[in-house]
């Protein structure tokens, strides 16, 4: 019989004291890669996001189950109900930490110290422990004590200043992104840091404290917009669907909808002009380079829009794809998972849970590994489902 391939993080134990999204997103990544993740939850209530609905799942008895929000970030974990504020609960965490490789928490700065569950305390129990703290503003600085949520960090961290219609346009105001991108990116930065720290711990026997802040992550996510400011000294502003550094790179109207055209170089621009039979645009010296196209953005976008408006979406995309010009429709979420590419890549995961009337549907992990593939062994757990399996095997701290 062929043995199933070992996962990359098989044998790694993660103690997850985090809740909501950034921390659980990081630990779900580790679970997908094969780590054992023990999710500690408040007795009777659990992670806040279990109640962040509707929509909610339905239990087999017809009662209301967990919110869909909870399902998105907690696949592959063991749920343990534990009151860490009680002496018994704190002692259980210390016992679990002794046999864990990683601990992830997102309490306020210093919030776990009073229970003896801060990094300094647990490092004496397990010097190899990788301890990751996720907060709004980090462990230091004038705002370290303040809570941080994705929305406010999108605002404070500059993302909303470059998102939304420009001043003077209909509906102009700073806008947040439609998903909690700061939380998600924080989870990804955290999981990367954890993996690096695990390599260090295995090589040296020394764990460490990882300090991840949503505010820091949002600043890092400004990427080219931040360096545009550093180089020019001018703060970027909202541009709607236009790109600050590329033209044409935005949606264009068709007779039955809109198509995003993403021209990344001069060759693609010439190919676009060929498809549109717009020889005058291709030969116009103003548009020969990307810098020129940015300088004359308004005229060029208007000229292209006038031509694409006479095409159907399907006809335009077929012609552009044949010419090697990147393009795509603006899909609804339903349409995303109906795309043949999404089906071929298996982007929807279906799992069952005994207490739920319907399968749990989540989005697949995008990592593809040839030797240690991602596996989806268990669905997001019901509250306390791992109590017996985890707690009955613990020994007192030596």
Tab-separated table of C-alpha atoms in Angstrom:
chain	number	residue	atom	x	y	z
A	1	UNK	CA	0.000	0.000	0.000
A	2	UNK	CA	1.314	3.442	-0.922
A	3	UNK	CA	1.887	5.623	2.128
A	4	UNK	CA	0.440	9.138	2.047
A	5	UNK	CA	3.177	11.781	1.740
A	6	UNK	CA	4.278	13.396	4.970
A	7	UNK	CA	3.262	17.024	5.326
A	8	UNK	CA	5.915	19.700	5.690
A	9	UNK	CA	5.009	20.559	9.304
A	10	UNK	CA	4.181	17.048	10.503
A	11	UNK	CA	5.232	16.746	14.150
A	12	UNK	CA	4.990	20.486	14.849
A	13	UNK	CA	2.593	21.371	17.646
A	14	UNK	CA	1.008	24.837	17.728
A	15	UNK	CA	-0.806	26.272	20.734
A	16	UNK	CA	-3.265	28.837	19.360
A	17	UNK	CA	-4.516	31.404	21.869
A	18	UNK	CA	-5.605	33.821	19.154
A	19	UNK	CA	-9.084	34.708	17.963
A	20	UNK	CA	-10.906	36.627	15.214
A	21	UNK	CA	-8.797	36.628	12.010
A	22	UNK	CA	-5.101	37.576	11.895
A	23	UNK	CA	-3.912	34.934	14.378
A	24	UNK	CA	-6.323	32.196	13.246
A	25	UNK	CA	-5.349	32.870	9.609
A	26	UNK	CA	-1.698	32.272	10.519
A	27	UNK	CA	-2.437	29.096	12.444
A	28	UNK	CA	-4.755	27.737	9.743
A	29	UNK	CA	-1.844	28.093	7.339
A	30	UNK	CA	0.272	25.995	9.707
A	31	UNK	CA	-2.524	23.436	10.076
A	32	UNK	CA	-2.900	23.116	6.306
A	33	UNK	CA	0.821	22.378	6.126
A	34	UNK	CA	0.526	19.568	8.649
A	35	UNK	CA	1.013	21.095	12.095
A	36	UNK	CA	-1.141	19.995	15.009
A	37	UNK	CA	-2.983	23.168	16.022
A	38	UNK	CA	-4.704	23.299	19.406
A	39	UNK	CA	-7.153	26.195	19.457
A	40	UNK	CA	-7.901	27.469	22.962
A	41	UNK	CA	-11.402	28.984	23.242
A	42	UNK	CA	-13.538	30.577	25.939
A	43	UNK	CA	-15.846	28.004	27.563
A	44	UNK	CA	-19.398	28.268	26.280
A	45	UNK	CA	-18.679	31.050	23.769
A	46	UNK	CA	-15.503	30.287	21.860
A	47	UNK	CA	-13.840	32.501	19.301
A	48	UNK	CA	-15.726	35.779	18.784
A	49	UNK	CA	-16.236	34.945	15.118
A	50	UNK	CA	-18.429	31.926	15.920
A	51	UNK	CA	-21.149	34.563	16.449
A	52	UNK	CA	-20.193	36.928	13.589
A	53	UNK	CA	-23.210	36.188	11.397
A	54	UNK	CA	-25.419	35.776	9.543
A	55	UNK	CA	-24.922	33.640	7.614
A	56	UNK	CA	-24.749	30.713	10.029
A	57	UNK	CA	-24.410	26.991	9.501
A	58	UNK	CA	-27.278	24.676	10.436
A	59	UNK	CA	-26.855	21.775	12.848
A	60	UNK	CA	-28.345	18.370	12.184
A	61	UNK	CA	-31.076	19.103	14.746
A	62	UNK	CA	-32.043	22.268	12.863
A	63	UNK	CA	-30.530	24.706	15.364
A	64	UNK	CA	-28.159	27.518	14.475
A	65	UNK	CA	-24.501	26.577	14.206
A	66	UNK	CA	-21.335	28.618	13.786
A	67	UNK	CA	-21.084	31.732	11.661
A	68	UNK	CA	-19.552	31.332	8.217
A	69	UNK	CA	-16.855	33.817	9.301
A	70	UNK	CA	-15.447	31.322	11.815
A	71	UNK	CA	-15.189	28.612	9.170
A	72	UNK	CA	-12.887	30.635	6.923
A	73	UNK	CA	-9.904	30.606	9.312
A	74	UNK	CA	-10.121	27.543	11.551
A	75	UNK	CA	-9.843	24.463	9.366
A	76	UNK	CA	-7.734	21.574	10.652
A	77	UNK	CA	-7.638	22.620	14.330
A	78	UNK	CA	-8.545	20.973	17.635
A	79	UNK	CA	-10.879	23.149	19.703
A	80	UNK	CA	-10.296	23.103	23.459
A	81	UNK	CA	-12.494	25.045	25.896
A	82	UNK	CA	-10.331	26.545	28.616
A	83	UNK	CA	-10.565	29.503	30.988
A	84	UNK	CA	-6.987	30.740	30.998
A	85	UNK	CA	-7.876	33.313	33.666
A	86	UNK	CA	-8.348	30.524	36.201
A	87	UNK	CA	-5.334	28.994	37.969
A	88	UNK	CA	-6.262	25.591	36.563
A	89	UNK	CA	-6.589	26.950	33.029
A	90	UNK	CA	-3.283	28.791	33.190
A	91	UNK	CA	-1.579	25.665	34.511
A	92	UNK	CA	-3.004	23.671	31.609
A	93	UNK	CA	-1.596	26.200	29.130
A	94	UNK	CA	1.825	25.856	30.769
A	95	UNK	CA	1.618	22.084	30.405
A	96	UNK	CA	0.647	22.418	26.761
A	97	UNK	CA	3.399	24.972	26.140
A	98	UNK	CA	5.982	22.558	27.510
A	99	UNK	CA	5.243	20.146	24.647
A	100	UNK	CA	4.484	22.714	21.945
A	101	UNK	CA	6.783	24.189	19.324
A	102	UNK	CA	4.795	27.372	18.713
A	103	UNK	CA	2.402	29.597	20.653
A	104	UNK	CA	0.338	32.291	18.894
A	105	UNK	CA	-1.605	34.929	20.834
A	106	UNK	CA	-3.264	38.265	20.118
A	107	UNK	CA	-3.994	39.610	23.589
A	108	UNK	CA	-3.275	43.238	24.463
A	109	UNK	CA	0.356	43.962	25.304
A	110	UNK	CA	1.102	42.435	28.695
A	111	UNK	CA	-2.322	40.806	28.896
A	112	UNK	CA	-0.984	37.291	29.501
A	113	UNK	CA	1.748	38.248	31.971
A	114	UNK	CA	-0.637	38.291	34.946
A	115	UNK	CA	-1.409	34.628	34.265
A	116	UNK	CA	2.240	33.689	33.888
A	117	UNK	CA	1.686	32.983	30.200
A	118	UNK	CA	3.889	35.684	28.670
A	119	UNK	CA	6.951	34.759	26.628
A	120	UNK	CA	9.453	35.246	29.436
A	121	UNK	CA	7.488	32.943	31.734
A	122	UNK	CA	6.865	30.185	29.181
A	123	UNK	CA	10.441	30.298	27.868
A	124	UNK	CA	11.536	28.969	31.254
A	125	UNK	CA	9.188	26.020	30.746
A	126	UNK	CA	10.198	25.459	27.120
A	127	UNK	CA	13.311	27.331	25.877
A	128	UNK	CA	12.634	26.115	22.304
A	129	UNK	CA	9.215	27.744	22.173
A	130	UNK	CA	8.492	30.100	19.265
A	131	UNK	CA	6.073	32.635	20.752
A	132	UNK	CA	4.252	34.922	18.308
A	133	UNK	CA	2.363	37.970	19.591
A	134	UNK	CA	-0.020	39.717	17.186
A	135	UNK	CA	-1.324	43.141	18.219
A	136	UNK	CA	-2.626	46.301	16.614
A	137	UNK	CA	0.489	48.398	17.162
A	138	UNK	CA	3.221	46.089	18.448
A	139	UNK	CA	4.935	45.610	21.783
A	140	UNK	CA	6.587	49.067	21.800
A	141	UNK	CA	5.764	52.668	20.890
A	142	UNK	CA	3.202	55.213	22.129
A	143	UNK	CA	0.216	53.219	20.856
A	144	UNK	CA	1.373	49.804	22.064
A	145	UNK	CA	-1.391	49.602	24.676
A	146	UNK	CA	-4.177	50.367	22.197
A	147	UNK	CA	-6.331	47.767	20.487
A	148	UNK	CA	-6.277	47.641	16.710
A	149	UNK	CA	-8.868	46.359	14.241
A	150	UNK	CA	-8.490	45.873	10.516
A	151	UNK	CA	-10.800	48.724	9.485
A	152	UNK	CA	-9.124	51.360	11.652
A	153	UNK	CA	-5.684	50.141	10.593
A	154	UNK	CA	-6.648	50.406	6.909
A	155	UNK	CA	-7.479	54.038	7.716
A	156	UNK	CA	-4.484	54.876	9.913
A	157	UNK	CA	-2.056	52.922	7.762
A	158	UNK	CA	-2.806	54.866	4.581
A	159	UNK	CA	-4.634	52.209	2.571
A	160	UNK	CA	-7.941	54.083	2.548
A	161	UNK	CA	-6.189	57.242	1.351
A	162	UNK	CA	-5.412	55.506	-1.952
A	163	UNK	CA	-8.632	53.469	-2.226
A	164	UNK	CA	-11.854	54.879	-3.659
A	165	UNK	CA	-12.967	57.361	-6.291
A	166	UNK	CA	-10.896	60.553	-6.629
A	167	UNK	CA	-12.117	63.817	-5.176
A	168	UNK	CA	-14.715	65.396	-7.413
A	169	UNK	CA	-15.930	62.086	-8.872
A	170	UNK	CA	-19.355	60.618	-7.982
A	171	UNK	CA	-19.177	58.663	-4.729
A	172	UNK	CA	-15.794	60.106	-3.810
A	173	UNK	CA	-14.664	59.169	-0.315
A	174	UNK	CA	-11.912	57.030	1.211
A	175	UNK	CA	-12.909	53.361	1.035
A	176	UNK	CA	-11.843	50.227	2.839
A	177	UNK	CA	-11.070	47.060	0.909
A	178	UNK	CA	-13.927	44.522	0.744
A	179	UNK	CA	-12.099	41.896	2.811
A	180	UNK	CA	-9.975	42.337	5.946
A	181	UNK	CA	-6.715	42.539	4.029
A	182	UNK	CA	-4.637	43.816	6.952
A	183	UNK	CA	-5.642	40.876	9.122
A	184	UNK	CA	-4.991	38.442	6.283
A	185	UNK	CA	-1.590	39.887	5.412
A	186	UNK	CA	-0.688	39.970	9.109
A	187	UNK	CA	-1.499	36.274	9.316
A	188	UNK	CA	0.754	35.583	6.349
A	189	UNK	CA	3.628	37.651	7.759
A	190	UNK	CA	3.164	35.879	11.102
A	191	UNK	CA	3.249	32.400	9.566
A	192	UNK	CA	6.390	33.304	7.614
A	193	UNK	CA	8.084	34.571	10.757
A	194	UNK	CA	7.033	31.465	12.683
A	195	UNK	CA	8.512	29.152	10.060
A	196	UNK	CA	11.788	31.095	10.074
A	197	UNK	CA	11.910	30.968	13.871
A	198	UNK	CA	11.189	27.223	13.833
A	199	UNK	CA	14.200	26.650	11.578
A	200	UNK	CA	16.320	28.671	13.998
A	201	UNK	CA	14.951	26.760	16.994
A	202	UNK	CA	15.685	23.406	15.397
A	203	UNK	CA	19.226	24.475	14.545
A	204	UNK	CA	20.045	26.051	17.920
A	205	UNK	CA	17.494	24.830	20.468
A	206	UNK	CA	16.594	28.465	21.079
A	207	UNK	CA	13.088	29.845	20.696
A	208	UNK	CA	12.227	33.516	20.442
A	209	UNK	CA	9.490	36.123	20.740
A	210	UNK	CA	7.955	37.355	17.473
A	211	UNK	CA	6.306	40.794	17.574
A	212	UNK	CA	3.849	41.331	14.687
A	213	UNK	CA	1.739	44.509	14.459
A	214	UNK	CA	-1.188	45.171	12.134
A	215	UNK	CA	-0.037	48.792	11.736
A	216	UNK	CA	3.459	47.726	10.692
A	217	UNK	CA	2.032	45.221	8.226
A	218	UNK	CA	-0.265	47.814	6.661
A	219	UNK	CA	2.668	50.189	6.227
A	220	UNK	CA	4.633	47.405	4.518
A	221	UNK	CA	1.643	46.677	2.263
A	222	UNK	CA	1.798	50.204	0.861
A	223	UNK	CA	4.626	48.824	-1.285
A	224	UNK	CA	5.002	50.887	-4.476
A	225	UNK	CA	2.685	53.591	-3.146
A	226	UNK	CA	5.057	54.150	-0.220
A	227	UNK	CA	8.124	54.254	-2.454
A	228	UNK	CA	6.287	56.559	-4.855
A	229	UNK	CA	6.029	58.932	-1.896
A	230	UNK	CA	9.617	58.377	-0.759
A	231	UNK	CA	10.949	59.175	-4.239
A	232	UNK	CA	8.609	62.050	-5.155
A	233	UNK	CA	7.808	63.564	-1.773
A	234	UNK	CA	4.143	63.651	-2.807
A	235	UNK	CA	1.523	61.507	-1.062
A	236	UNK	CA	-0.409	59.346	-3.547
A	237	UNK	CA	-4.149	59.961	-3.673
A	238	UNK	CA	-7.289	58.021	-4.561
A	239	UNK	CA	-7.504	57.158	-8.256
A	240	UNK	CA	-10.539	54.896	-8.385
A	241	UNK	CA	-9.730	51.886	-10.541
A	242	UNK	CA	-6.753	53.502	-12.256
A	243	UNK	CA	-3.153	52.475	-11.499
A	244	UNK	CA	-0.628	55.091	-10.333
A	245	UNK	CA	2.253	53.615	-12.342
A	246	UNK	CA	0.686	51.940	-15.412
A	247	UNK	CA	-1.642	53.012	-18.239
A	248	UNK	CA	-3.900	51.495	-19.512
A	249	UNK	CA	-4.513	49.391	-16.420
A	250	UNK	CA	-8.162	49.541	-15.377
A	251	UNK	CA	-11.694	48.441	-16.351
A	252	UNK	CA	-12.985	49.461	-19.752
A	253	UNK	CA	-16.643	49.511	-20.862
A	254	UNK	CA	-18.113	46.949	-23.241
A	255	UNK	CA	-21.640	46.716	-24.624
A	256	UNK	CA	-22.598	44.197	-21.918
A	257	UNK	CA	-20.333	44.999	-18.969
A	258	UNK	CA	-16.727	45.856	-18.193
A	259	UNK	CA	-13.386	44.155	-18.834
A	260	UNK	CA	-10.184	44.872	-16.924
A	261	UNK	CA	-7.267	45.444	-19.294
A	262	UNK	CA	-3.843	45.269	-17.652
A	263	UNK	CA	-1.078	46.544	-19.931
A	264	UNK	CA	2.304	46.120	-18.253
A	265	UNK	CA	4.710	47.091	-21.051
A	266	UNK	CA	4.979	48.876	-24.386
A	267	UNK	CA	4.711	45.656	-26.393
A	268	UNK	CA	1.395	44.818	-24.775
A	269	UNK	CA	0.156	48.326	-25.547
A	270	UNK	CA	0.973	47.876	-29.218
A	271	UNK	CA	-0.768	44.492	-29.166
A	272	UNK	CA	-3.825	46.125	-27.575
A	273	UNK	CA	-3.900	48.752	-30.309
A	274	UNK	CA	-3.695	45.986	-32.877
A	275	UNK	CA	-6.722	44.215	-31.426
A	276	UNK	CA	-8.682	47.467	-31.272
A	277	UNK	CA	-7.546	48.447	-34.786
A	278	UNK	CA	-6.343	51.701	-33.264
A	279	UNK	CA	-3.288	52.391	-35.409
A	280	UNK	CA	-3.468	56.091	-34.617
A	281	UNK	CA	-2.964	55.383	-30.914
A	282	UNK	CA	-0.085	52.987	-31.592
A	283	UNK	CA	1.737	55.550	-33.738
A	284	UNK	CA	1.076	58.530	-31.485
A	285	UNK	CA	4.392	59.556	-29.896
A	286	UNK	CA	2.566	60.620	-26.718
A	287	UNK	CA	1.654	56.999	-26.007
A	288	UNK	CA	4.833	55.242	-27.122
A	289	UNK	CA	6.125	54.753	-23.577
A	290	UNK	CA	4.424	54.067	-20.268
A	291	UNK	CA	5.640	57.393	-18.864
A	292	UNK	CA	4.008	59.161	-21.808
A	293	UNK	CA	0.802	57.218	-21.353
A	294	UNK	CA	0.683	58.257	-17.704
A	295	UNK	CA	1.233	61.905	-18.654
A	296	UNK	CA	-1.614	61.733	-21.162
A	297	UNK	CA	-3.770	59.293	-19.176
A	298	UNK	CA	-7.107	61.076	-19.561
A	299	UNK	CA	-7.023	61.360	-23.352
A	300	UNK	CA	-5.782	57.815	-23.882
A	301	UNK	CA	-8.306	56.184	-21.535
A	302	UNK	CA	-11.131	58.119	-23.192
A	303	UNK	CA	-9.979	57.023	-26.642
A	304	UNK	CA	-9.699	53.350	-25.666
A	305	UNK	CA	-13.065	53.441	-23.861
A	306	UNK	CA	-14.801	54.785	-26.963
A	307	UNK	CA	-13.536	51.781	-28.943
A	308	UNK	CA	-14.119	49.012	-26.362
A	309	UNK	CA	-17.705	50.189	-25.827
A	310	UNK	CA	-18.540	48.673	-29.198
A	311	UNK	CA	-17.266	45.216	-28.230
A	312	UNK	CA	-18.927	42.490	-26.192
A	313	UNK	CA	-17.024	41.306	-23.144
A	314	UNK	CA	-16.556	37.815	-24.535
A	315	UNK	CA	-15.419	39.055	-27.923
A	316	UNK	CA	-12.937	41.525	-26.460
A	317	UNK	CA	-11.435	39.054	-23.985
A	318	UNK	CA	-11.062	36.368	-26.631
A	319	UNK	CA	-9.248	38.767	-28.954
A	320	UNK	CA	-7.036	40.195	-26.206
A	321	UNK	CA	-6.095	36.773	-24.862
A	322	UNK	CA	-5.130	35.639	-28.367
A	323	UNK	CA	-2.885	38.705	-28.661
A	324	UNK	CA	-1.251	38.166	-25.265
A	325	UNK	CA	-2.831	41.169	-23.571
A	326	UNK	CA	-3.801	40.422	-19.939
A	327	UNK	CA	-7.491	40.934	-19.311
A	328	UNK	CA	-10.369	39.568	-17.286
A	329	UNK	CA	-13.987	40.032	-16.222
A	330	UNK	CA	-15.108	41.494	-12.907
A	331	UNK	CA	-16.536	38.333	-11.386
A	332	UNK	CA	-18.937	37.968	-8.509
A	333	UNK	CA	-17.729	35.575	-5.824
A	334	UNK	CA	-20.144	32.961	-7.161
A	335	UNK	CA	-18.615	33.369	-10.602
A	336	UNK	CA	-15.077	33.021	-9.204
A	337	UNK	CA	-15.706	29.462	-8.047
A	338	UNK	CA	-17.555	28.597	-11.254
A	339	UNK	CA	-14.560	29.639	-13.387
A	340	UNK	CA	-13.108	26.597	-15.203
A	341	UNK	CA	-9.682	27.572	-13.861
A	342	UNK	CA	-10.973	27.528	-10.281
A	343	UNK	CA	-12.595	24.140	-10.822
A	344	UNK	CA	-9.456	22.709	-12.411
A	345	UNK	CA	-7.290	23.954	-9.546
A	346	UNK	CA	-9.682	22.684	-6.864
A	347	UNK	CA	-10.144	26.046	-5.167
A	348	UNK	CA	-13.167	24.904	-3.160
A	349	UNK	CA	-12.706	22.495	-0.243
A	350	UNK	CA	-15.675	20.417	0.952
A	351	UNK	CA	-15.535	18.765	4.376
A	352	UNK	CA	-18.094	17.137	6.633
A	353	UNK	CA	-18.735	17.602	10.341
A	354	UNK	CA	-20.987	15.221	12.226
A	355	UNK	CA	-23.025	17.946	13.918
A	356	UNK	CA	-23.751	19.958	10.766
A	357	UNK	CA	-26.522	19.304	8.265
A	358	UNK	CA	-24.454	20.346	5.232
A	359	UNK	CA	-20.814	20.050	4.144
A	360	UNK	CA	-18.458	22.824	5.199
A	361	UNK	CA	-17.196	24.715	2.139
A	362	UNK	CA	-13.991	26.730	2.427
A	363	UNK	CA	-11.393	28.151	0.042
A	364	UNK	CA	-8.389	25.950	-0.682
A	365	UNK	CA	-4.901	26.884	0.405
A	366	UNK	CA	-3.138	28.305	-2.690
A	367	UNK	CA	0.168	26.565	-1.916
A	368	UNK	CA	1.037	23.660	-4.215
A	369	UNK	CA	3.957	21.492	-3.023
A	370	UNK	CA	5.163	18.447	-4.936
A	371	UNK	CA	6.646	16.402	-2.077
A	372	UNK	CA	4.661	17.580	0.974
A	373	UNK	CA	1.245	18.647	-0.305
A	374	UNK	CA	-1.345	20.512	1.705
A	375	UNK	CA	-4.045	18.247	3.151
A	376	UNK	CA	-7.449	19.030	4.610
A	377	UNK	CA	-7.893	16.382	7.279
A	378	UNK	CA	-10.559	17.977	9.456
A	379	UNK	CA	-13.223	20.641	9.118
A	380	UNK	CA	-13.310	23.763	11.317
A	381	UNK	CA	-14.142	22.228	14.719
A	382	UNK	CA	-17.194	22.490	16.905
A	383	UNK	CA	-16.511	24.230	20.213
A	384	UNK	CA	-14.663	21.937	22.608
A	385	UNK	CA	-14.446	19.021	20.173
A	386	UNK	CA	-10.807	18.461	21.122
A	387	UNK	CA	-11.210	18.638	24.894
A	388	UNK	CA	-10.858	14.941	25.602
A	389	UNK	CA	-8.176	14.196	23.029
A	390	UNK	CA	-5.940	17.061	24.155
A	391	UNK	CA	-6.550	17.566	27.864
A	392	UNK	CA	-6.594	13.959	28.995
A	393	UNK	CA	-3.057	13.404	27.674
A	394	UNK	CA	-1.386	16.263	29.524
A	395	UNK	CA	1.142	15.698	32.296
A	396	UNK	CA	2.028	18.241	35.000
A	397	UNK	CA	4.848	20.660	34.240
A	398	UNK	CA	8.107	19.282	35.598
